[in-house]
Short mmCIF file of C-alpha atoms in Angstrom, two decimals:
data_model
loop_
_atom_site.label_atom_id
_atom_site.label_comp_id
_atom_site.label_asym_id
_atom_site.label_seq_id
_atom_site.Cartn_x
_atom_site.Cartn_y
_atom_site.Cartn_z
CA UNK A 1033 -115.48 117.48 -44.30
CA UNK A 1034 -112.79 115.75 -42.45
CA UNK A 1035 -114.80 114.80 -39.90
CA UNK A 1036 -117.54 112.95 -42.08
CA UNK A 1037 -114.19 111.37 -43.87
CA UNK A 1038 -112.66 110.02 -40.51
CA UNK A 1039 -115.80 108.65 -39.68
CA UNK A 1040 -116.70 107.11 -42.82
CA UNK A 1041 -112.85 105.46 -41.95
CA UNK A 1042 -114.08 104.62 -37.89
CA UNK A 1043 -117.42 102.72 -39.32
CA UNK A 1044 -115.79 100.81 -42.13
CA UNK A 1045 -113.14 99.61 -39.06
CA UNK A 1046 -116.31 99.37 -36.93
CA UNK A 1047 -118.80 97.37 -39.07
CA UNK A 1048 -116.46 94.67 -39.96
CA UNK A 1049 -118.18 91.30 -39.01
CA UNK A 1050 -115.41 90.55 -36.50
CA UNK A 1051 -115.76 94.04 -34.82
CA UNK A 1052 -119.35 94.12 -34.74
CA UNK A 1053 -119.16 90.59 -32.88
CA UNK A 1054 -116.74 91.50 -30.19
CA UNK A 1055 -118.24 95.09 -29.61
CA UNK A 1056 -121.79 92.36 -29.04
CA UNK A 1057 -119.68 90.37 -26.67
CA UNK A 1058 -118.47 93.69 -24.96
CA UNK A 1059 -121.84 94.92 -24.41
CA UNK A 1060 -123.16 91.93 -23.29
CA UNK A 1061 -120.76 91.49 -21.00
CA UNK A 1062 -121.01 95.00 -19.31
CA UNK A 1063 -124.84 94.58 -19.13
CA UNK A 1064 -124.02 90.91 -16.82
CA UNK A 1065 -121.39 92.95 -15.14
CA UNK A 1066 -123.80 95.45 -14.41
CA UNK A 1067 -126.63 93.04 -13.32
CA UNK A 1068 -124.82 90.74 -11.17
CA UNK A 1069 -123.53 93.00 -8.32
CA UNK A 1070 -120.23 92.46 -7.68
CA UNK A 1071 -116.72 92.56 -9.54
CA UNK A 1072 -117.79 95.80 -11.68
CA UNK A 1073 -116.60 96.75 -14.76
CA UNK A 1074 -112.84 97.83 -13.46
CA UNK A 1075 -112.45 94.05 -12.40
CA UNK A 1076 -114.08 92.46 -15.01
CA UNK A 1077 -111.74 94.26 -17.97
CA UNK A 1078 -109.26 93.28 -15.86
CA UNK A 1079 -110.35 89.83 -15.87
CA UNK A 1080 -110.74 90.00 -19.50
CA UNK A 1081 -107.31 92.02 -20.40
CA UNK A 1082 -105.31 88.88 -20.96
CA UNK A 1083 -107.56 86.98 -23.75
CA UNK A 1084 -107.18 90.17 -25.72
CA UNK A 1085 -103.76 90.00 -26.36
CA UNK A 1086 -104.39 87.42 -29.57
CA UNK A 1087 -107.02 90.23 -31.03
CA UNK A 1088 -106.44 92.48 -33.33
CA UNK A 1089 -105.56 96.20 -31.55
CA UNK A 1090 -109.04 97.66 -32.64
CA UNK A 1091 -110.96 94.68 -31.70
CA UNK A 1092 -109.20 94.43 -28.33
CA UNK A 1093 -110.18 97.59 -27.85
CA UNK A 1094 -113.95 97.58 -28.95
CA UNK A 1095 -114.30 95.09 -26.97
CA UNK A 1096 -113.02 96.35 -23.53
CA UNK A 1097 -114.77 99.67 -24.14
CA UNK A 1098 -118.41 98.11 -24.62
CA UNK A 1099 -117.64 96.29 -21.44
CA UNK A 1100 -117.08 99.38 -19.66
CA UNK A 1101 -120.08 101.71 -21.05
CA UNK A 1102 -122.62 98.43 -21.19
CA UNK A 1103 -121.96 97.99 -17.21
CA UNK A 1104 -123.34 101.61 -16.99
CA UNK A 1105 -126.54 100.36 -18.76
CA UNK A 1106 -126.95 97.10 -16.84
CA UNK A 1107 -126.45 98.97 -13.53
CA UNK A 1108 -129.63 100.57 -13.72
CA UNK A 1109 -131.07 97.23 -13.77
CA UNK A 1110 -130.20 96.09 -9.99
CA UNK A 1111 -130.51 99.56 -9.08
CA UNK A 1112 -134.36 99.67 -9.44
CA UNK A 1113 -135.36 96.17 -9.52
CA UNK A 1114 -133.71 95.40 -6.31
CA UNK A 1115 -132.23 98.60 -4.82
CA UNK A 1116 -128.58 97.06 -5.40
CA UNK A 1117 -126.68 99.09 -8.08
CA UNK A 1118 -124.40 96.82 -10.38
CA UNK A 1119 -122.04 99.77 -10.97
CA UNK A 1120 -121.07 102.87 -8.61
CA UNK A 1121 -122.65 105.53 -10.68
CA UNK A 1122 -125.83 103.83 -10.87
CA UNK A 1123 -126.26 104.35 -6.88
CA UNK A 1124 -128.25 107.43 -7.35
CA UNK A 1125 -130.53 105.48 -10.08
CA UNK A 1126 -131.79 103.63 -6.82
CA UNK A 1127 -133.09 106.27 -4.91
CA UNK A 1128 -136.56 106.79 -7.02
CA UNK A 1129 -136.05 104.19 -9.53
CA UNK A 1130 -136.44 101.67 -6.76
CA UNK A 1131 -139.38 103.27 -5.50
CA UNK A 1132 -141.39 103.35 -9.18
CA UNK A 1133 -140.46 99.46 -8.95
CA UNK A 1134 -142.53 99.19 -5.93
CA UNK A 1135 -145.21 101.21 -7.38
CA UNK A 1136 -145.77 98.98 -10.34
CA UNK A 1137 -143.65 101.37 -12.39
CA UNK A 1138 -140.40 99.19 -12.88
CA UNK A 1139 -141.20 98.83 -16.86
CA UNK A 1140 -141.37 102.87 -17.17
CA UNK A 1141 -137.63 103.36 -14.74
CA UNK A 1142 -136.28 100.73 -17.45
CA UNK A 1143 -137.25 102.02 -20.50
CA UNK A 1144 -136.38 105.73 -19.11
CA UNK A 1145 -132.95 104.36 -17.90
CA UNK A 1146 -132.11 103.00 -21.68
CA UNK A 1147 -133.73 105.66 -23.56
CA UNK A 1148 -131.79 108.19 -21.19
CA UNK A 1149 -128.50 106.44 -21.83
CA UNK A 1150 -129.15 105.56 -25.53
CA UNK A 1151 -129.38 109.24 -26.26
CA UNK A 1152 -126.68 110.42 -23.69
CA UNK A 1153 -124.12 108.07 -25.24
CA UNK A 1154 -124.60 109.01 -28.24
CA UNK A 1155 -124.65 112.52 -27.93
CA UNK A 1156 -121.17 112.35 -25.97
CA UNK A 1157 -120.19 109.82 -28.44
CA UNK A 1158 -120.44 112.80 -30.96
CA UNK A 1159 -118.77 115.56 -28.99
CA UNK A 1160 -115.82 112.69 -28.52
CA UNK A 1161 -115.27 112.72 -32.60
CA UNK A 1162 -115.67 116.48 -32.86
CA UNK A 1163 -113.79 117.17 -29.61
CA UNK A 1164 -110.67 114.76 -29.93
CA UNK A 1165 -109.21 116.23 -33.06
CA UNK A 1166 -108.20 119.71 -31.98
CA UNK A 1167 -106.85 118.57 -28.21
CA UNK A 1168 -105.04 116.08 -30.29
CA UNK A 1169 -103.38 118.92 -31.95
CA UNK A 1170 -102.84 120.83 -28.85
CA UNK A 1171 -101.43 118.05 -27.14
CA UNK A 1172 -98.56 117.43 -29.92
CA UNK A 1173 -97.14 120.56 -29.08
CA UNK A 1174 -96.61 119.59 -25.41
CA UNK A 1175 -93.20 119.14 -24.26
CA UNK A 1176 -91.79 117.01 -21.28
CA UNK A 1177 -92.29 119.85 -19.00
CA UNK A 1178 -96.24 120.09 -19.95
CA UNK A 1179 -96.76 116.40 -20.39
CA UNK A 1180 -94.78 116.39 -16.42
CA UNK A 1181 -97.73 118.97 -15.11
CA UNK A 1182 -100.54 117.40 -16.61
CA UNK A 1183 -100.04 114.23 -15.09
CA UNK A 1184 -99.58 115.66 -11.83
CA UNK A 1185 -102.78 117.57 -12.48
CA UNK A 1186 -104.19 114.14 -13.51
CA UNK A 1187 -103.01 112.65 -9.81
CA UNK A 1188 -104.17 115.44 -8.02
CA UNK A 1189 -107.28 115.45 -9.56
CA UNK A 1190 -107.78 112.24 -9.41
CA UNK A 1191 -107.58 112.91 -5.33
CA UNK A 1192 -109.59 115.04 -5.09
CA UNK A 1193 -112.73 112.97 -6.50
CA UNK A 1194 -111.64 109.63 -4.90
CA UNK A 1195 -113.95 108.13 -2.28
CA UNK A 1196 -113.40 108.78 1.07
CA UNK A 1197 -110.08 110.47 3.01
CA UNK A 1198 -108.27 112.47 1.30
CA UNK A 1199 -104.96 111.71 2.72
CA UNK A 1200 -105.86 107.95 2.04
CA UNK A 1201 -105.92 108.72 -1.62
CA UNK A 1202 -102.44 110.38 -1.72
CA UNK A 1203 -101.28 107.41 0.07
CA UNK A 1204 -102.81 105.17 -2.80
CA UNK A 1205 -101.14 107.12 -5.18
CA UNK A 1206 -98.00 107.20 -3.90
CA UNK A 1207 -98.27 103.46 -3.52
CA UNK A 1208 -99.45 103.25 -7.04
CA UNK A 1209 -96.01 105.55 -7.93
CA UNK A 1210 -93.57 103.09 -5.79
CA UNK A 1211 -95.09 100.10 -7.64
CA UNK A 1212 -94.66 101.85 -11.13
CA UNK A 1213 -91.06 102.09 -10.05
CA UNK A 1214 -90.33 98.61 -9.48
CA UNK A 1215 -87.59 97.00 -12.15
CA UNK A 1216 -84.86 98.51 -14.32
CA UNK A 1217 -84.06 102.30 -14.38
CA UNK A 1218 -85.05 103.44 -17.46
CA UNK A 1219 -81.86 105.36 -17.82
CA UNK A 1220 -79.09 103.21 -16.16
CA UNK A 1221 -80.83 99.84 -16.32
CA UNK A 1222 -80.10 99.56 -12.73
CA UNK A 1223 -83.02 97.54 -11.00
CA UNK A 1224 -84.79 99.12 -8.31
CA UNK A 1225 -86.56 97.63 -5.58
CA UNK A 1226 -86.68 94.29 -7.39
CA UNK A 1227 -85.37 92.70 -4.09
CA UNK A 1228 -83.07 89.78 -5.83
CA UNK A 1229 -86.06 88.75 -7.87
CA UNK A 1230 -85.51 88.59 -11.88
CA UNK A 1231 -88.80 87.84 -12.83
CA UNK A 1232 -89.52 91.52 -11.43
CA UNK A 1233 -86.59 93.26 -13.68
CA UNK A 1234 -89.26 94.36 -16.42
CA UNK A 1235 -91.46 95.86 -13.99
CA UNK A 1236 -94.62 94.15 -12.20
CA UNK A 1237 -96.99 93.06 -14.65
CA UNK A 1238 -99.32 95.52 -15.50
CA UNK A 1239 -102.36 92.39 -15.58
CA UNK A 1240 -101.34 90.95 -12.37
CA UNK A 1241 -101.94 94.27 -10.51
CA UNK A 1242 -105.27 94.60 -12.29
CA UNK A 1243 -106.76 91.04 -11.60
CA UNK A 1244 -105.13 91.14 -8.08
CA UNK A 1245 -106.26 94.38 -6.74
CA UNK A 1246 -109.51 94.69 -8.62
CA UNK A 1247 -110.45 91.42 -9.42
CA UNK A 1248 -109.70 89.05 -6.74
CA UNK A 1249 -109.55 91.51 -4.27
CA UNK A 1250 -112.98 92.91 -5.17
CA UNK A 1251 -114.20 88.97 -5.33
CA UNK A 1252 -113.02 88.52 -1.51
CA UNK A 1253 -115.14 91.61 -0.25
CA UNK A 1254 -118.22 90.32 -2.23
CA UNK A 1255 -118.25 87.15 -0.44
CA UNK A 1256 -117.49 88.37 2.69
CA UNK A 1257 -120.33 90.89 2.81
CA UNK A 1258 -122.84 88.74 0.21
CA UNK A 1259 -126.47 88.97 0.97
CA UNK A 1260 -129.81 87.58 -0.33
CA UNK A 1261 -131.08 89.35 -3.38
CA UNK A 1262 -134.92 89.70 -3.35
CA UNK A 1263 -135.84 90.29 -6.76
CA UNK A 1264 -138.80 92.84 -6.35
CA UNK A 1265 -140.64 91.89 -9.34
CA UNK A 1266 -140.75 88.70 -11.31
CA UNK A 1267 -141.64 90.02 -14.71
CA UNK A 1268 -141.48 93.54 -15.93
CA UNK A 1269 -144.80 94.52 -17.78
CA UNK A 1270 -145.70 98.18 -19.76
CA UNK A 1271 -141.95 98.70 -21.04
CA UNK A 1272 -143.31 102.02 -22.98
CA UNK A 1273 -143.83 105.20 -21.29
CA UNK A 1274 -146.66 107.56 -21.77
CA UNK A 1275 -146.57 111.12 -22.82
CA UNK A 1276 -146.48 112.66 -19.49
CA UNK A 1277 -143.73 110.52 -18.71
CA UNK A 1278 -141.94 111.39 -22.22
CA UNK A 1279 -142.96 115.16 -21.47
CA UNK A 1280 -141.00 114.85 -18.01
CA UNK A 1281 -137.94 113.47 -18.75
CA UNK A 1282 -136.74 115.25 -21.84
CA UNK A 1283 -135.40 118.12 -20.14
CA UNK A 1284 -133.41 116.16 -17.23
CA UNK A 1285 -132.16 113.60 -20.32
CA UNK A 1286 -130.52 116.51 -22.05
CA UNK A 1287 -129.26 118.27 -18.77
CA UNK A 1288 -127.99 115.66 -17.81
CA UNK A 1289 -126.22 114.51 -21.43
CA UNK A 1290 -124.73 118.09 -20.70
CA UNK A 1291 -123.52 118.20 -17.83
CA UNK A 1292 -122.46 113.86 -17.82
CA UNK A 1293 -120.32 115.20 -20.88
CA UNK A 1294 -118.08 118.09 -19.11
CA UNK A 1295 -117.64 115.96 -15.83
CA UNK A 1296 -116.93 112.84 -17.22
CA UNK A 1297 -113.54 114.09 -18.34
CA UNK A 1298 -112.49 114.59 -14.70
CA UNK A 1299 -109.92 112.11 -13.42
CA UNK A 1300 -110.96 109.59 -10.44
CA UNK A 1301 -114.90 109.52 -10.87
CA UNK A 1302 -116.43 111.59 -13.22
CA UNK A 1303 -119.45 109.87 -13.91
CA UNK A 1304 -120.41 108.83 -10.45
CA UNK A 1305 -119.68 112.85 -9.54
CA UNK A 1306 -121.85 113.36 -12.70
CA UNK A 1307 -124.76 111.20 -11.90
CA UNK A 1308 -124.96 112.69 -8.37
CA UNK A 1309 -125.00 116.02 -9.67
CA UNK A 1310 -127.65 115.68 -12.53
CA UNK A 1311 -129.70 114.29 -9.62
CA UNK A 1312 -128.98 117.65 -7.28
CA UNK A 1313 -129.71 119.63 -10.36
CA UNK A 1314 -133.18 117.96 -11.54
CA UNK A 1315 -134.60 118.39 -8.19
CA UNK A 1316 -133.84 121.56 -7.93
CA UNK A 1317 -135.43 122.61 -10.74
CA UNK A 1318 -138.50 120.03 -10.89
CA UNK A 1319 -141.61 121.17 -10.47
CA UNK A 1320 -142.61 117.96 -8.30
CA UNK A 1321 -139.31 118.24 -6.10
CA UNK A 1322 -141.96 116.86 -3.82
CA UNK A 1323 -142.13 113.21 -5.42
CA UNK A 1324 -137.98 112.83 -5.34
CA UNK A 1325 -137.03 110.21 -2.82
CA UNK A 1326 -140.43 108.49 -3.74
CA UNK A 1327 -140.27 107.95 -7.22
CA UNK A 1328 -139.74 110.72 -9.37
CA UNK A 1329 -139.25 109.69 -12.98
CA UNK A 1330 -136.41 112.94 -13.76
CA UNK A 1331 -134.32 111.16 -10.88
CA UNK A 1332 -134.10 108.23 -13.24
CA UNK A 1333 -133.73 110.26 -16.25
CA UNK A 1334 -131.32 112.87 -15.32
CA UNK A 1335 -128.41 110.51 -13.59
CA UNK A 1336 -128.53 107.76 -16.23
CA UNK A 1337 -128.04 110.10 -18.80
CA UNK A 1338 -125.34 112.01 -16.77
CA UNK A 1339 -123.38 108.47 -15.94
CA UNK A 1340 -123.68 107.47 -20.28
CA UNK A 1341 -122.20 110.52 -21.10
CA UNK A 1342 -119.22 110.62 -18.85
CA UNK A 1343 -118.71 106.63 -19.50
CA UNK A 1344 -118.13 108.09 -23.31
CA UNK A 1345 -116.54 111.64 -22.58
CA UNK A 1346 -114.22 109.74 -20.30
CA UNK A 1347 -112.23 108.58 -23.41
CA UNK A 1348 -111.32 112.24 -24.36
CA UNK A 1349 -108.32 111.91 -22.24
CA UNK A 1350 -107.16 108.85 -22.85
CA UNK A 1351 -107.14 109.10 -26.83
CA UNK A 1352 -106.18 112.53 -26.88
CA UNK A 1353 -103.42 113.18 -24.16
CA UNK A 1354 -103.00 109.66 -22.93
CA UNK A 1355 -104.25 110.44 -19.57
CA UNK A 1356 -107.02 107.44 -18.05
CA UNK A 1357 -109.66 109.63 -16.41
CA UNK A 1358 -110.87 106.11 -14.77
CA UNK A 1359 -109.55 102.94 -13.20
CA UNK A 1360 -110.93 101.09 -16.62
CA UNK A 1361 -109.21 103.87 -19.36
CA UNK A 1362 -106.09 102.90 -16.79
CA UNK A 1363 -106.97 99.45 -17.82
CA UNK A 1364 -107.12 100.50 -21.29
CA UNK A 1365 -103.80 102.11 -22.09
CA UNK A 1366 -102.83 98.86 -20.78
CA UNK A 1367 -103.86 97.48 -23.32
CA UNK A 1368 -102.68 100.06 -25.21
CA UNK A 1369 -99.50 98.90 -24.47
CA UNK A 1370 -99.67 95.07 -24.71
CA UNK A 1371 -100.51 95.75 -28.20
CA UNK A 1372 -97.33 97.70 -28.73
CA UNK A 1373 -99.65 101.04 -29.42
CA UNK A 1374 -98.11 104.05 -27.09
CA UNK A 1375 -101.32 105.92 -25.52
CA UNK A 1376 -101.17 109.37 -26.49
CA UNK A 1377 -101.77 112.08 -29.60
CA UNK A 1378 -100.02 109.92 -31.86
CA UNK A 1379 -102.46 107.51 -31.85
CA UNK A 1380 -104.60 109.53 -33.94
CA UNK A 1381 -102.37 110.05 -36.33
CA UNK A 1382 -100.05 106.67 -36.45
CA UNK A 1383 -103.14 104.54 -36.04
CA UNK A 1384 -106.21 106.55 -37.91
CA UNK A 1385 -108.57 103.09 -38.05
CA UNK A 1386 -108.16 102.11 -33.96
CA UNK A 1387 -108.80 106.00 -33.30
CA UNK A 1388 -111.72 106.07 -35.50
CA UNK A 1389 -112.96 102.76 -35.36
CA UNK A 1390 -113.00 102.45 -31.75
CA UNK A 1391 -114.78 106.05 -31.52
CA UNK A 1392 -117.25 104.80 -34.09
CA UNK A 1393 -118.18 101.23 -31.93
CA UNK A 1394 -119.82 103.29 -29.46
CA UNK A 1395 -122.38 104.52 -31.56
CA UNK A 1396 -122.78 100.64 -32.77
CA UNK A 1397 -122.33 99.64 -29.14
CA UNK A 1398 -124.77 102.17 -27.70
CA UNK A 1399 -127.82 100.55 -30.47
CA UNK A 1400 -127.02 97.30 -29.18
CA UNK A 1401 -127.24 97.67 -25.73
CA UNK A 1402 -130.93 99.57 -26.55
CA UNK A 1403 -131.93 96.01 -28.21
CA UNK A 1404 -130.45 93.98 -25.30
CA UNK A 1405 -131.56 95.64 -22.59
CA UNK A 1406 -135.22 95.73 -23.32
CA UNK A 1407 -136.34 92.68 -24.89
CA UNK A 1408 -134.06 90.62 -22.40
CA UNK A 1409 -135.10 92.41 -18.82
CA UNK A 1410 -136.48 89.07 -18.58
CA UNK A 1411 -133.40 86.97 -18.48
CA UNK A 1412 -131.42 89.68 -16.63
CA UNK A 1413 -133.83 89.54 -13.75
CA UNK A 1414 -133.13 85.61 -13.38
CA UNK A 1415 -129.81 86.28 -13.79
CA UNK A 1416 -129.94 88.33 -10.43
CA UNK A 1417 -131.67 85.07 -8.59
CA UNK A 1418 -127.43 83.13 -9.07
CA UNK A 1419 -125.83 83.07 -5.77
CA UNK A 1420 -122.25 84.64 -5.91
CA UNK A 1421 -120.70 81.76 -4.73
CA UNK A 1422 -121.45 79.74 -7.62
CA UNK A 1423 -119.81 82.27 -9.88
CA UNK A 1424 -116.18 83.57 -8.00
CA UNK A 1425 -114.82 79.81 -8.68
CA UNK A 1426 -114.94 79.78 -12.33
CA UNK A 1427 -114.09 83.76 -12.39
CA UNK A 1428 -110.99 82.94 -10.51
CA UNK A 1429 -109.46 80.56 -12.54
CA UNK A 1430 -110.22 82.31 -15.64
CA UNK A 1431 -108.23 85.30 -14.37
CA UNK A 1432 -105.36 83.43 -13.68
CA UNK A 1433 -105.27 81.25 -17.04
CA UNK A 1434 -105.50 84.41 -19.14
CA UNK A 1435 -103.08 86.11 -16.68
CA UNK A 1436 -100.83 83.30 -17.32
CA UNK A 1437 -101.47 82.98 -21.03
CA UNK A 1438 -99.64 86.56 -21.30
CA UNK A 1439 -96.29 85.61 -20.89
CA UNK A 1440 -96.43 81.74 -19.78
CA UNK A 1441 -94.95 82.87 -16.11
CA UNK A 1442 -96.36 81.00 -12.46
CA UNK A 1443 -94.40 84.20 -11.07
CA UNK A 1444 -97.34 86.40 -12.58
CA UNK A 1445 -100.10 83.99 -10.37
CA UNK A 1446 -98.03 84.00 -7.51
CA UNK A 1447 -97.78 88.12 -8.10
CA UNK A 1448 -101.82 87.80 -8.48
CA UNK A 1449 -102.61 86.18 -4.94
CA UNK A 1450 -99.81 88.86 -3.10
CA UNK A 1451 -101.59 91.58 -4.78
CA UNK A 1452 -105.10 90.29 -4.16
CA UNK A 1453 -104.31 89.91 -0.39
CA UNK A 1454 -102.93 93.52 -0.66
CA UNK A 1455 -106.08 94.77 -1.92
CA UNK A 1456 -108.22 93.26 0.06
CA UNK A 1457 -106.49 94.80 3.39
CA UNK A 1458 -106.20 98.04 1.50
CA UNK A 1459 -110.20 97.73 1.23
CA UNK A 1460 -110.52 96.82 4.73
CA UNK A 1461 -108.60 99.53 6.18
CA UNK A 1462 -111.01 101.71 3.62
CA UNK A 1463 -108.37 102.88 0.97
CA UNK A 1464 -110.00 103.47 -1.94
CA UNK A 1465 -107.75 101.20 -4.60
CA UNK A 1466 -108.57 103.19 -7.98
CA UNK A 1467 -106.11 106.24 -7.53
CA UNK A 1468 -103.18 103.03 -7.06
CA UNK A 1469 -104.21 101.77 -10.36
CA UNK A 1470 -103.91 105.00 -11.57
CA UNK A 1471 -100.67 106.09 -9.83
CA UNK A 1472 -99.09 102.83 -11.54
CA UNK A 1473 -100.13 103.44 -14.80
CA UNK A 1474 -98.83 107.21 -14.57
CA UNK A 1475 -95.86 106.87 -12.58
CA UNK A 1476 -93.57 105.84 -15.36
CA UNK A 1477 -94.78 108.18 -17.53
CA UNK A 1478 -94.65 111.29 -14.97
CA UNK A 1479 -90.80 109.72 -13.99
CA UNK A 1480 -89.50 109.71 -17.74
CA UNK A 1481 -90.80 113.14 -18.33
CA UNK A 1482 -89.74 114.70 -14.81
CA UNK A 1483 -86.05 113.09 -15.98
CA UNK A 1484 -86.46 114.23 -19.40
CA UNK A 1485 -87.58 117.36 -18.95
CA UNK A 1486 -84.66 117.92 -16.57
CA UNK A 1487 -82.08 116.99 -19.01
CA UNK A 1488 -83.49 119.18 -21.51
CA UNK A 1489 -83.23 122.48 -19.03
CA UNK A 1490 -79.68 120.99 -17.96
CA UNK A 1491 -81.30 120.56 -14.46
CA UNK A 1492 -83.13 123.58 -13.77
CA UNK A 1493 -86.66 123.06 -11.89
CA UNK A 1494 -87.71 126.09 -13.02
CA UNK A 1495 -88.35 125.30 -16.38
CA UNK A 1496 -91.84 123.44 -15.05
CA UNK A 1497 -92.08 127.08 -14.10
CA UNK A 1498 -91.25 129.45 -16.85
CA UNK A 1499 -93.50 127.37 -18.95
CA UNK A 1500 -96.62 128.76 -18.91
CA UNK A 1501 -98.68 125.52 -20.23
CA UNK A 1502 -97.29 123.73 -17.42
CA UNK A 1503 -97.01 127.03 -14.78
CA UNK A 1504 -100.96 126.97 -15.88
CA UNK A 1505 -101.45 122.94 -14.99
CA UNK A 1506 -99.33 122.88 -11.70
CA UNK A 1507 -101.46 126.30 -10.60
CA UNK A 1508 -105.03 124.55 -11.16
CA UNK A 1509 -103.33 121.33 -9.66
CA UNK A 1510 -102.26 123.45 -6.48
CA UNK A 1511 -105.94 125.13 -6.69
CA UNK A 1512 -107.62 121.95 -6.70
CA UNK A 1513 -105.89 120.49 -3.55
CA UNK A 1514 -106.98 124.02 -1.89
CA UNK A 1515 -110.33 124.00 -2.81
CA UNK A 1516 -110.59 119.93 -1.55
CA UNK A 1517 -109.50 120.82 1.57
CA UNK A 1518 -112.16 123.44 2.02
CA UNK A 1519 -114.60 122.50 5.08
CA UNK A 1520 -117.32 123.17 2.66
CA UNK A 1521 -116.09 121.36 0.08
CA UNK A 1522 -115.21 118.23 2.39
CA UNK A 1523 -118.58 118.13 3.69
CA UNK A 1524 -120.37 117.98 0.11
CA UNK A 1525 -118.11 115.02 -0.70
CA UNK A 1526 -118.67 113.35 2.13
CA UNK A 1527 -122.07 113.96 1.66
CA UNK A 1528 -122.21 112.78 -1.59
CA UNK A 1529 -120.08 109.59 -0.98
CA UNK A 1530 -122.19 108.12 2.07
CA UNK A 1531 -125.20 108.62 -0.29
CA UNK A 1532 -123.35 106.48 -2.33
CA UNK A 1533 -122.80 103.81 0.31
#
């Protein structure tokens, strides 16, 4: 009954005209971002984060969340039509989706992606609603030692799941932690790493980091590698599925939903891992294994369900523990902070309308996405012909105006320029920026709980080992590092990410 009452509160909040409008705007922008290969959902959320400063907190979070899971939907369109995934987790969809399009079955492929995404997103949102309250009750019993160990586990897991070299991912975590330490010391007020700039006394602006490293740096990379897009079909027909198609996609959608729901909570790239794991599973279980890579509809149904389920369940650690499982979730934490809300288990008790309103909006958003994706497919096809060089000046200008509007401080714009250059250099060095953002967001929390735990224990570091939950979390973190270094695991990681590239 409590769940029904809480969902009632959530729908009362989400179904206001203003919140429905911005939910629609979010999923529309997310679909557009997914359709147009470019900056992706992380960069888009980073760029649009400043304009949400004037919104109500729940409205801002509903729109930003819509951009994220909307991009999971939209990414499949380009993956199927032009073999160019609009979002990283849609890379595996291109394997069979593009082959179906070449065979004149683009319509069924797009319909499969939309239906699988809708079902998986709806089920995973229900799982989020059911699982969140018990996890919040557990999290409320955590002390500083447990939170420190949990953050360590989150950072280590993000390294283990990161694209490419583990050493480079660790370096990005450390760089993010160092950037997060810029500013005045939490307890003494002593300035650190400010280099004489008074503007850095309050730390580096989160929005500047997000826009610079993810938004502008990604634009620079795309300008360098922009290629001509050839749209395979100018008009998509026969969107509905045959009975045989329905029979073949039911089990993959169910399995993908379950797999994605579990893997989505993993820090780093759970949604990407879910899509590839689902594809591998379907290939092993299918009676039509020979069709995989040649247009198997199961190869679209499973991964699309998995990545959308993972997109929804990645909100579980954010809403219950205040720990981001993905760079977009780190940006969502930034949105919480901008609006004066401390992310974590207290959100459920302090801001129940926001908590449940955000969850309820995901069902609304998933419904809107089905309405948007199939009837408007002709518009999305035409959008693919827009040259990227015509889009990026407006994107950069919009990002700078939005960032400046938050604090009316020109220093934030200069910071974007510097951080964009740093981000571009890191990309050229094959260093993934995602762990950097996670380190930047979690660094201050890590330091705060470390120092608080040491103060409570009178300087005894054994407090992290003597407390059972803390010791267990640290043990899992150590195991994650060991497993990621094993030759067989490293080989599997390389195979997955080579396929994605």
